[in-house]
PDB file of C-alpha atoms in Angstrom:
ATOM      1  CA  UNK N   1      17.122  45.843 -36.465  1.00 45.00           C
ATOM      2  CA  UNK N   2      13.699  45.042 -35.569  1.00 46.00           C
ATOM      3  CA  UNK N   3      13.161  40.999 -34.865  1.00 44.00           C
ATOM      4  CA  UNK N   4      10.857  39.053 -37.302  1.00 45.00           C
ATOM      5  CA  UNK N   5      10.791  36.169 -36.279  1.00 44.00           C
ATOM      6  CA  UNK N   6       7.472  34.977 -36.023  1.00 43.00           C
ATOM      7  CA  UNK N   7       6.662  33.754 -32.637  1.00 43.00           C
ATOM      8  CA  UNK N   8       6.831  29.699 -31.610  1.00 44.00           C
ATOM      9  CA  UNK N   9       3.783  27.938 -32.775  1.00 45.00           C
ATOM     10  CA  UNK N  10       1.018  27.375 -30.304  1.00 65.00           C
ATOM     11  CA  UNK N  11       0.136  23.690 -28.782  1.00 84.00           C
ATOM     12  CA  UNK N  12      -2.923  22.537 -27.514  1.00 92.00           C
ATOM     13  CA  UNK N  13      -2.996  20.584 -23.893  1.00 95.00           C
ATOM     14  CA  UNK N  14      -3.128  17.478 -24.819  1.00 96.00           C
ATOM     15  CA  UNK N  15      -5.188  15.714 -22.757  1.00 97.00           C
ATOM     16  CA  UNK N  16      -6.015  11.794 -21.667  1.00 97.00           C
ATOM     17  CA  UNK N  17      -9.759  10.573 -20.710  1.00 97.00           C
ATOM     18  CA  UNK N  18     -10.345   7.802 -18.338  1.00 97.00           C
ATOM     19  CA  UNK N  19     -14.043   6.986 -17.693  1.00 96.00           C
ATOM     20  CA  UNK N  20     -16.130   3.516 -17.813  1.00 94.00           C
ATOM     21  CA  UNK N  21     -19.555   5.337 -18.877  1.00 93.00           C
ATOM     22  CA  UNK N  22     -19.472   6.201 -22.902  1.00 93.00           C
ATOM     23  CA  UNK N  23     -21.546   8.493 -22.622  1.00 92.00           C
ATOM     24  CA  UNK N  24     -20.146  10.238 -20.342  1.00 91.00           C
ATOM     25  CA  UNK N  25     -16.631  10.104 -21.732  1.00 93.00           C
ATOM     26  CA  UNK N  26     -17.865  11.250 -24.779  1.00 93.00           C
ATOM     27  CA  UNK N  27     -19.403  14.239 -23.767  1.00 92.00           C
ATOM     28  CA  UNK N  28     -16.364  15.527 -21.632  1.00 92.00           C
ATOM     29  CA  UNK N  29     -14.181  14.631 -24.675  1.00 94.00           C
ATOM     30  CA  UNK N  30     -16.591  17.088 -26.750  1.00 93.00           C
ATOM     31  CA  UNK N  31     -16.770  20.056 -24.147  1.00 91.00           C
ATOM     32  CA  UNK N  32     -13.182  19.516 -23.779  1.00 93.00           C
ATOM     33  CA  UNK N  33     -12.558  19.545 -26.799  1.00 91.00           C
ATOM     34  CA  UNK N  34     -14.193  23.180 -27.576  1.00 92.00           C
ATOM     35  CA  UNK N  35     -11.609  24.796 -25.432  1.00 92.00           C
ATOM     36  CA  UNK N  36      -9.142  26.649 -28.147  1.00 91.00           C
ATOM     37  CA  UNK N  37      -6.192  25.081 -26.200  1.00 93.00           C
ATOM     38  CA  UNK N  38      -7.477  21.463 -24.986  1.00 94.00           C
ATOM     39  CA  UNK N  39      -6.865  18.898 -27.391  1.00 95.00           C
ATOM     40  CA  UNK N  40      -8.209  15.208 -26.002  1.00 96.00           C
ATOM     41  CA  UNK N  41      -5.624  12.629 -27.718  1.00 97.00           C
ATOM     42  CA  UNK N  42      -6.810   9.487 -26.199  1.00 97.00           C
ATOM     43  CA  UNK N  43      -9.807   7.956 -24.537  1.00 97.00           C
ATOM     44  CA  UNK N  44     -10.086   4.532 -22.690  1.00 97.00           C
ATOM     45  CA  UNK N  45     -12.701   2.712 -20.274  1.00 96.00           C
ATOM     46  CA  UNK N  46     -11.048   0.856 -18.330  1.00 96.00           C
ATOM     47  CA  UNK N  47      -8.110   1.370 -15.596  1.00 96.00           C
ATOM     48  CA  UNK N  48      -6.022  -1.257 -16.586  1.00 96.00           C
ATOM     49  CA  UNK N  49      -4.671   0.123 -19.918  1.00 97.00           C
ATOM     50  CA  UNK N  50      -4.411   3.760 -18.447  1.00 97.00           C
ATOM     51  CA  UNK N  51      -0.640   3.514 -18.172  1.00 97.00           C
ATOM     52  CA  UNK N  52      -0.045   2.003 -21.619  1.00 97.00           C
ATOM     53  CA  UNK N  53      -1.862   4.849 -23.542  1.00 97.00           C
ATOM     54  CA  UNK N  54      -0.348   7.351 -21.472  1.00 97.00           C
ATOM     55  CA  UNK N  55       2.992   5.859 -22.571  1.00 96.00           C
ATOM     56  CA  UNK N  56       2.100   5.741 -26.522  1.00 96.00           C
ATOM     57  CA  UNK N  57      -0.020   9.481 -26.968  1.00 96.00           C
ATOM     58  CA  UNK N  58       1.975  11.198 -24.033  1.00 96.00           C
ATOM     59  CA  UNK N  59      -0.583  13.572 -23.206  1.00 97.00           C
ATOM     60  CA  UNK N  60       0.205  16.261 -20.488  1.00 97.00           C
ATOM     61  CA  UNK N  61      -2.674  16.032 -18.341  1.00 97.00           C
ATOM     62  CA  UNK N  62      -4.480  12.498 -17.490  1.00 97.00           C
ATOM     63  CA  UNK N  63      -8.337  13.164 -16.330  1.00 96.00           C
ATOM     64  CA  UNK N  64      -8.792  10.007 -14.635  1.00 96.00           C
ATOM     65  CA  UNK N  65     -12.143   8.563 -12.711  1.00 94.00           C
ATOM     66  CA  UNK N  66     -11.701   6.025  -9.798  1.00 91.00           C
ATOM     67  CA  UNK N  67     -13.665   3.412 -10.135  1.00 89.00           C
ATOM     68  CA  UNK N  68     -12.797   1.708 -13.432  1.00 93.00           C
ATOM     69  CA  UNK N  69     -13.145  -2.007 -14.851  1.00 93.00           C
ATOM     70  CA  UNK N  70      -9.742  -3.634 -14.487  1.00 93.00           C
ATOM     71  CA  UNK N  71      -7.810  -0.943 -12.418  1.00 93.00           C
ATOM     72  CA  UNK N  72      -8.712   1.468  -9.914  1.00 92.00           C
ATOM     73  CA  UNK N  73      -7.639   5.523 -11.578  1.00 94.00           C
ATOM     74  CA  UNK N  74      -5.839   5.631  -8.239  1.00 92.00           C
ATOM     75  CA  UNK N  75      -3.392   2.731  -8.661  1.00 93.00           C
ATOM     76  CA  UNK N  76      -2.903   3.888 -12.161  1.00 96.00           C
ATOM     77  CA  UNK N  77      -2.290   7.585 -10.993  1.00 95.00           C
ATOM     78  CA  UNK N  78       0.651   6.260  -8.379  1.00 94.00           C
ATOM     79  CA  UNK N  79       1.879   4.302 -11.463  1.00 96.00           C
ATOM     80  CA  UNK N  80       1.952   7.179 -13.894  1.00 96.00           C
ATOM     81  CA  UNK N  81       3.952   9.832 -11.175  1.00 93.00           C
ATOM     82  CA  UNK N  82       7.189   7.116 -11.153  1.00 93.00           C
ATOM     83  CA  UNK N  83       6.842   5.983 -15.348  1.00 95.00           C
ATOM     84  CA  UNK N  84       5.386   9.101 -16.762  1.00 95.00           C
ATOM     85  CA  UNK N  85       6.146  11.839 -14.677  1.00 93.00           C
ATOM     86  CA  UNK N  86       6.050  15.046 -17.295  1.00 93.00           C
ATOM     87  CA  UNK N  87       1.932  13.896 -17.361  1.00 96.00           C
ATOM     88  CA  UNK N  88       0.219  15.507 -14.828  1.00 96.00           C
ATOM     89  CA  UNK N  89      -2.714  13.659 -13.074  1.00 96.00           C
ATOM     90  CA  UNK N  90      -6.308  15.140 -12.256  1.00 96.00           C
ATOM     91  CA  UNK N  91      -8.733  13.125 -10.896  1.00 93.00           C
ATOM     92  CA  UNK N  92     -12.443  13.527 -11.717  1.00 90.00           C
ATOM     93  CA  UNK N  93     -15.087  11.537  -9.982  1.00 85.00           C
ATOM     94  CA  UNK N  94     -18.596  11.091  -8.942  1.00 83.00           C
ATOM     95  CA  UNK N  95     -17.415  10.168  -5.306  1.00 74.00           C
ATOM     96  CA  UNK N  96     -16.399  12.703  -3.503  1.00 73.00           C
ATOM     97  CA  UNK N  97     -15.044  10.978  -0.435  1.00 78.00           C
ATOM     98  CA  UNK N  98     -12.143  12.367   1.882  1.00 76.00           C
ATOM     99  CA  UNK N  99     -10.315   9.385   1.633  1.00 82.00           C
ATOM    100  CA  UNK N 100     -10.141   9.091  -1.841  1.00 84.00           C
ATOM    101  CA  UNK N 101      -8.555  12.756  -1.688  1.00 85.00           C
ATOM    102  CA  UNK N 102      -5.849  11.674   0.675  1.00 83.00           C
ATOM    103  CA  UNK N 103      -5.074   8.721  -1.461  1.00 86.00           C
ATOM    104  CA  UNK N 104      -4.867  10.562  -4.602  1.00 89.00           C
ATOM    105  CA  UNK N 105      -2.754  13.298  -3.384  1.00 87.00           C
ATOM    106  CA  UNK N 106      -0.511  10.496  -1.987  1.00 87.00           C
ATOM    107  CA  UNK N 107      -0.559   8.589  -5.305  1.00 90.00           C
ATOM    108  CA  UNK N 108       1.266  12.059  -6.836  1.00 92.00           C
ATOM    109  CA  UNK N 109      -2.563  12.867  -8.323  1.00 94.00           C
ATOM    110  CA  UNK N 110      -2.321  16.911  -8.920  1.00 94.00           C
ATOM    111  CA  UNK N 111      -5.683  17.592  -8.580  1.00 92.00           C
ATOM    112  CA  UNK N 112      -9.121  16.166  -7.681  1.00 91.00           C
ATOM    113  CA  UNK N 113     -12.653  17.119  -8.772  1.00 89.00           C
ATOM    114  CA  UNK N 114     -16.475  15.964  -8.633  1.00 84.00           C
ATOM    115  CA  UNK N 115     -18.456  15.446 -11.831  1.00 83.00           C
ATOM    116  CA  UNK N 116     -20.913  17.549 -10.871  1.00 78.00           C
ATOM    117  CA  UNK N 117     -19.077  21.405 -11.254  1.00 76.00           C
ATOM    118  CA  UNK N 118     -19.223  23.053 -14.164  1.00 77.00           C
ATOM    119  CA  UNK N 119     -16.819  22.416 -17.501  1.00 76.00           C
ATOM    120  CA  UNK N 120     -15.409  25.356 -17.387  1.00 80.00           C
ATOM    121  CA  UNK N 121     -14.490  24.835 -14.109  1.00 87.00           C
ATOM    122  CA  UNK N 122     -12.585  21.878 -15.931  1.00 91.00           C
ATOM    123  CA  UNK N 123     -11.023  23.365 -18.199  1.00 92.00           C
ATOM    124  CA  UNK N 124      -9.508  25.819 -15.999  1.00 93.00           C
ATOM    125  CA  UNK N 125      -8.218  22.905 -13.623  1.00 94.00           C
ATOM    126  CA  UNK N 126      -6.590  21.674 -16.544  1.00 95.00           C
ATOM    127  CA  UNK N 127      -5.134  24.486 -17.793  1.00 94.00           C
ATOM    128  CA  UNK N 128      -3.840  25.195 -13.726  1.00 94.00           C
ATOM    129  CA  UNK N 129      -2.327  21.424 -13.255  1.00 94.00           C
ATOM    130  CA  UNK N 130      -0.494  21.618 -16.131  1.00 93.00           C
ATOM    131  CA  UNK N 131       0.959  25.190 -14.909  1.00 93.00           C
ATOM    132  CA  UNK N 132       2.379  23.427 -11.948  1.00 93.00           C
ATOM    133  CA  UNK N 133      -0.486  23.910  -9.439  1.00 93.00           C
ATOM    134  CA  UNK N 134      -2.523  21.737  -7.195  1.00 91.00           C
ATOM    135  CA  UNK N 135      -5.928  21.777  -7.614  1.00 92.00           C
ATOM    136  CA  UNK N 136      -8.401  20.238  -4.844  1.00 88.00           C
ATOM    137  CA  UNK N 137     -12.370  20.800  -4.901  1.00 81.00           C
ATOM    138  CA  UNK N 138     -12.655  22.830  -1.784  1.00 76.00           C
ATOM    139  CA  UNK N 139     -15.502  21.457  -0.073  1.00 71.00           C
ATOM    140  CA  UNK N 140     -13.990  17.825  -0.367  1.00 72.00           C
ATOM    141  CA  UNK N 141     -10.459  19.612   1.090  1.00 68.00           C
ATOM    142  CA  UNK N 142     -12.338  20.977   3.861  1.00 63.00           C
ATOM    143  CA  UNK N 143     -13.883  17.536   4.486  1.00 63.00           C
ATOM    144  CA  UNK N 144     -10.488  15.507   4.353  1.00 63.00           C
ATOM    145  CA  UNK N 145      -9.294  17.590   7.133  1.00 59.00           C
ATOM    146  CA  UNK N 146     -12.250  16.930   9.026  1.00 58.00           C
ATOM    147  CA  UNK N 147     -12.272  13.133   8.880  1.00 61.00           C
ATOM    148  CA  UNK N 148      -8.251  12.577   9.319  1.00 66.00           C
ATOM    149  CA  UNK N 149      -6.067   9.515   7.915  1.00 76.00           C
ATOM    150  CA  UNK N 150      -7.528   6.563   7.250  1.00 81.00           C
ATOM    151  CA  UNK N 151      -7.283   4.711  10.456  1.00 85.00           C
ATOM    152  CA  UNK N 152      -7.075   1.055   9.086  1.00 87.00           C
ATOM    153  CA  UNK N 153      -3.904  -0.425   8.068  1.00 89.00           C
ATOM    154  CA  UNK N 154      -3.146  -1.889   4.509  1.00 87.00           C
ATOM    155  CA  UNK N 155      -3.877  -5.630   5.803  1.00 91.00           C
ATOM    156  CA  UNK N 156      -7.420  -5.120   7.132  1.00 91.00           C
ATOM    157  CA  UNK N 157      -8.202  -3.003   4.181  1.00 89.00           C
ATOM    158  CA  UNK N 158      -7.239  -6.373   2.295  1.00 90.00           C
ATOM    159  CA  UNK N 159      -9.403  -8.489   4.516  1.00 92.00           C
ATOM    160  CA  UNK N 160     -12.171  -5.968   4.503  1.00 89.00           C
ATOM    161  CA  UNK N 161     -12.275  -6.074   0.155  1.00 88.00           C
ATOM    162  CA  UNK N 162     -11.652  -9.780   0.271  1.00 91.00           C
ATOM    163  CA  UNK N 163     -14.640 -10.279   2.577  1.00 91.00           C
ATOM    164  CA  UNK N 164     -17.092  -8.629   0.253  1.00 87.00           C
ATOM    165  CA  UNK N 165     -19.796 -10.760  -1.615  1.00 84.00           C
ATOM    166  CA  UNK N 166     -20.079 -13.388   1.136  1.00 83.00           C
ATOM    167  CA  UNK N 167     -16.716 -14.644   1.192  1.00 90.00           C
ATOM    168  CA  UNK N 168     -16.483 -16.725   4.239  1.00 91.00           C
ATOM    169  CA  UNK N 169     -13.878 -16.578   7.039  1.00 91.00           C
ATOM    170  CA  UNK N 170     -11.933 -19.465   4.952  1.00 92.00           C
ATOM    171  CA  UNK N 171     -12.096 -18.292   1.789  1.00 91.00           C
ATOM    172  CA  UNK N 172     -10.518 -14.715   2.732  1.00 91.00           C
ATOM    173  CA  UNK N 173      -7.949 -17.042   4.618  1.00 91.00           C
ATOM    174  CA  UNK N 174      -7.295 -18.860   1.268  1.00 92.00           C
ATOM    175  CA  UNK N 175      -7.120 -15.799  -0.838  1.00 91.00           C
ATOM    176  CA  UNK N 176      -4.884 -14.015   1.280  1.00 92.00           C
ATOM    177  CA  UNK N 177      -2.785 -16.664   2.680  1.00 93.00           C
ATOM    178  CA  UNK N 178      -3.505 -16.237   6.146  1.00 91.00           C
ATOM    179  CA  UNK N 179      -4.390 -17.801   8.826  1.00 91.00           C
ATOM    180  CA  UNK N 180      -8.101 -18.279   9.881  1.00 90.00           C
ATOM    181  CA  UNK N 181      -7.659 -16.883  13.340  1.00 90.00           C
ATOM    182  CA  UNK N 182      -5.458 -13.914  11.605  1.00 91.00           C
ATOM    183  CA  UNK N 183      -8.500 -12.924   9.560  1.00 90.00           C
ATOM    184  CA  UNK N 184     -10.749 -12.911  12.253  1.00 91.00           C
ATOM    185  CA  UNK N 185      -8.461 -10.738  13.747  1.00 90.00           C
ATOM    186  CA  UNK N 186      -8.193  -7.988  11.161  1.00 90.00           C
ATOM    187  CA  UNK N 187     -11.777  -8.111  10.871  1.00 91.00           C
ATOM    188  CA  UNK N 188     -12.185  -7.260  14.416  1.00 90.00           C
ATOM    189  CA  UNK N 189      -9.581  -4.534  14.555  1.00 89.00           C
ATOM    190  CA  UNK N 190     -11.499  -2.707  11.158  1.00 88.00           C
ATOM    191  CA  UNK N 191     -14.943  -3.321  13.042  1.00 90.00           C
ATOM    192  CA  UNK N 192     -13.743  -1.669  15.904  1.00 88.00           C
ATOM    193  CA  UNK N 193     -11.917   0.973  13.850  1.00 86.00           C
ATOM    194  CA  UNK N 194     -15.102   1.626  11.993  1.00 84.00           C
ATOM    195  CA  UNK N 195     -17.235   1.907  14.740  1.00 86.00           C
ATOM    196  CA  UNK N 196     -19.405  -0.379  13.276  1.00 87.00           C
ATOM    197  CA  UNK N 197     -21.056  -3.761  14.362  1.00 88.00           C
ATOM    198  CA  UNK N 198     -19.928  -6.640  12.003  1.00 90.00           C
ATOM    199  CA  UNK N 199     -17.835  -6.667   8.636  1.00 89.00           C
ATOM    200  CA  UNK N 200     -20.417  -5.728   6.288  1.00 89.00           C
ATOM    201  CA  UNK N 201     -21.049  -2.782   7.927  1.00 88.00           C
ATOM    202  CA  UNK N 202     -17.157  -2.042   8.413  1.00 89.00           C
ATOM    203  CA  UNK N 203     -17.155  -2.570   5.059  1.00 88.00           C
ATOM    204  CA  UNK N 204     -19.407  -0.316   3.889  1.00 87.00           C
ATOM    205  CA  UNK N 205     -18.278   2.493   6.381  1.00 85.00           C
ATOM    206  CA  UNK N 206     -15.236   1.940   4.872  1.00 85.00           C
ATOM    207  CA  UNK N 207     -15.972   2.487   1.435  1.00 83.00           C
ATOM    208  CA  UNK N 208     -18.008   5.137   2.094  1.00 78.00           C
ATOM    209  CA  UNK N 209     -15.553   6.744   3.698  1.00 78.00           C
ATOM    210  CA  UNK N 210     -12.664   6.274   0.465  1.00 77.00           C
ATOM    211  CA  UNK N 211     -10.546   4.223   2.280  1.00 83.00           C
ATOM    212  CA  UNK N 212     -10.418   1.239   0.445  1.00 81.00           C
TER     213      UNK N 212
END
């Protein structure tokens, strides 16, 4: 007897959008949203409410930038892979630095891309993270291998972002409840590590370079 059971309905990717610029996020959330099988179910601005949305739509695939108001996309990507771990991560950012790739893929991120390739090249990353895969621009991949771990430790990359805007030796002291001759300290080692000449330039070089 021949089966006629019609087959399981079809459902659209549903798909998260994390990005600061409006226009921007409204324009991916329209090409996206062409694609026969992408279906964009939430969009926010800011990293800090990344996890909560996540939580309520429960999309499968989070598109996340970096540098967000409130919350970096990479803190909230290492929060998502331990409370939302059926959602699949993929970076997209206008900064395509190695260490940003290294500390995605270590926050459980399953893919990273620039802003600048073409939607379609989206989609299809999209379609590929949620099929289990890994997907890494390959020039940035190339790149990460290149420039190796970052070399500073978690502590100087805390004195390095507390020292930005002027702070004074003192005030990083008070902010990270240290010691004045401990700061000093760190800010030596991540000037040497650097290769640079004083903090702001460490500090640059460091951002530059994703690790921080």
């Amino acid at each position: 007897m021949t089966d006629t059971t019609p087959p399981p309905p079809h459902h659209p990717i549903r798909v998260l959008l994390a990005e600061d610029q409006g226009m921007m996020r409204g324009a991916l959330a329209l090409l996206l949203g062409m694609e026969e099988d992408i279906e964009v179910v939430a969009q926010v601005a800011t990293g800090d409410v990344i996890v909560d949305a996540v939580l309520e739509h429960r999309p499968d695939v989070a598109l996340l930038d970096i540098e967000l108001p409130g919350r970096s996309g990479l803190d909230a990507a290492a929060e998502l892979h331990e409370r939302a771990p059926g959602c699949r991560v993929l970076i997209l950012t206008t900064f395509g630095r190695p260490g940003y790739l290294r500390r995605a893929l270590e926050a459980g991120a399953a893919g990273f891309l620039v802003k600048d390739g073409p939607v379609e090249e989206l989609a299809g990353a999209v379609r590929r993270v949620l099929a289990g895969e890994t997907v890494v621009d390959p020039a940035l991949a190339t790149a990460a291998l290149s420039a190796g771990p970052n070399p500073l430790t978690p502590r100087e990359c805390d004195v390095l972002r507390a020292s930005a805007d002027g702070a004074t030796v003192a005030d990083i002291a008070a902010a990270l409840h240290l010691s004045e001759s401990t700061v000093r300290n760190y800010l030596s080692a991540a000037i040497g590590k650097t290769a640079t000449r004083n903090r702001t330039e460490a500090l640059r070089e460091a951002r530059s370079q994703g690790w921080l």
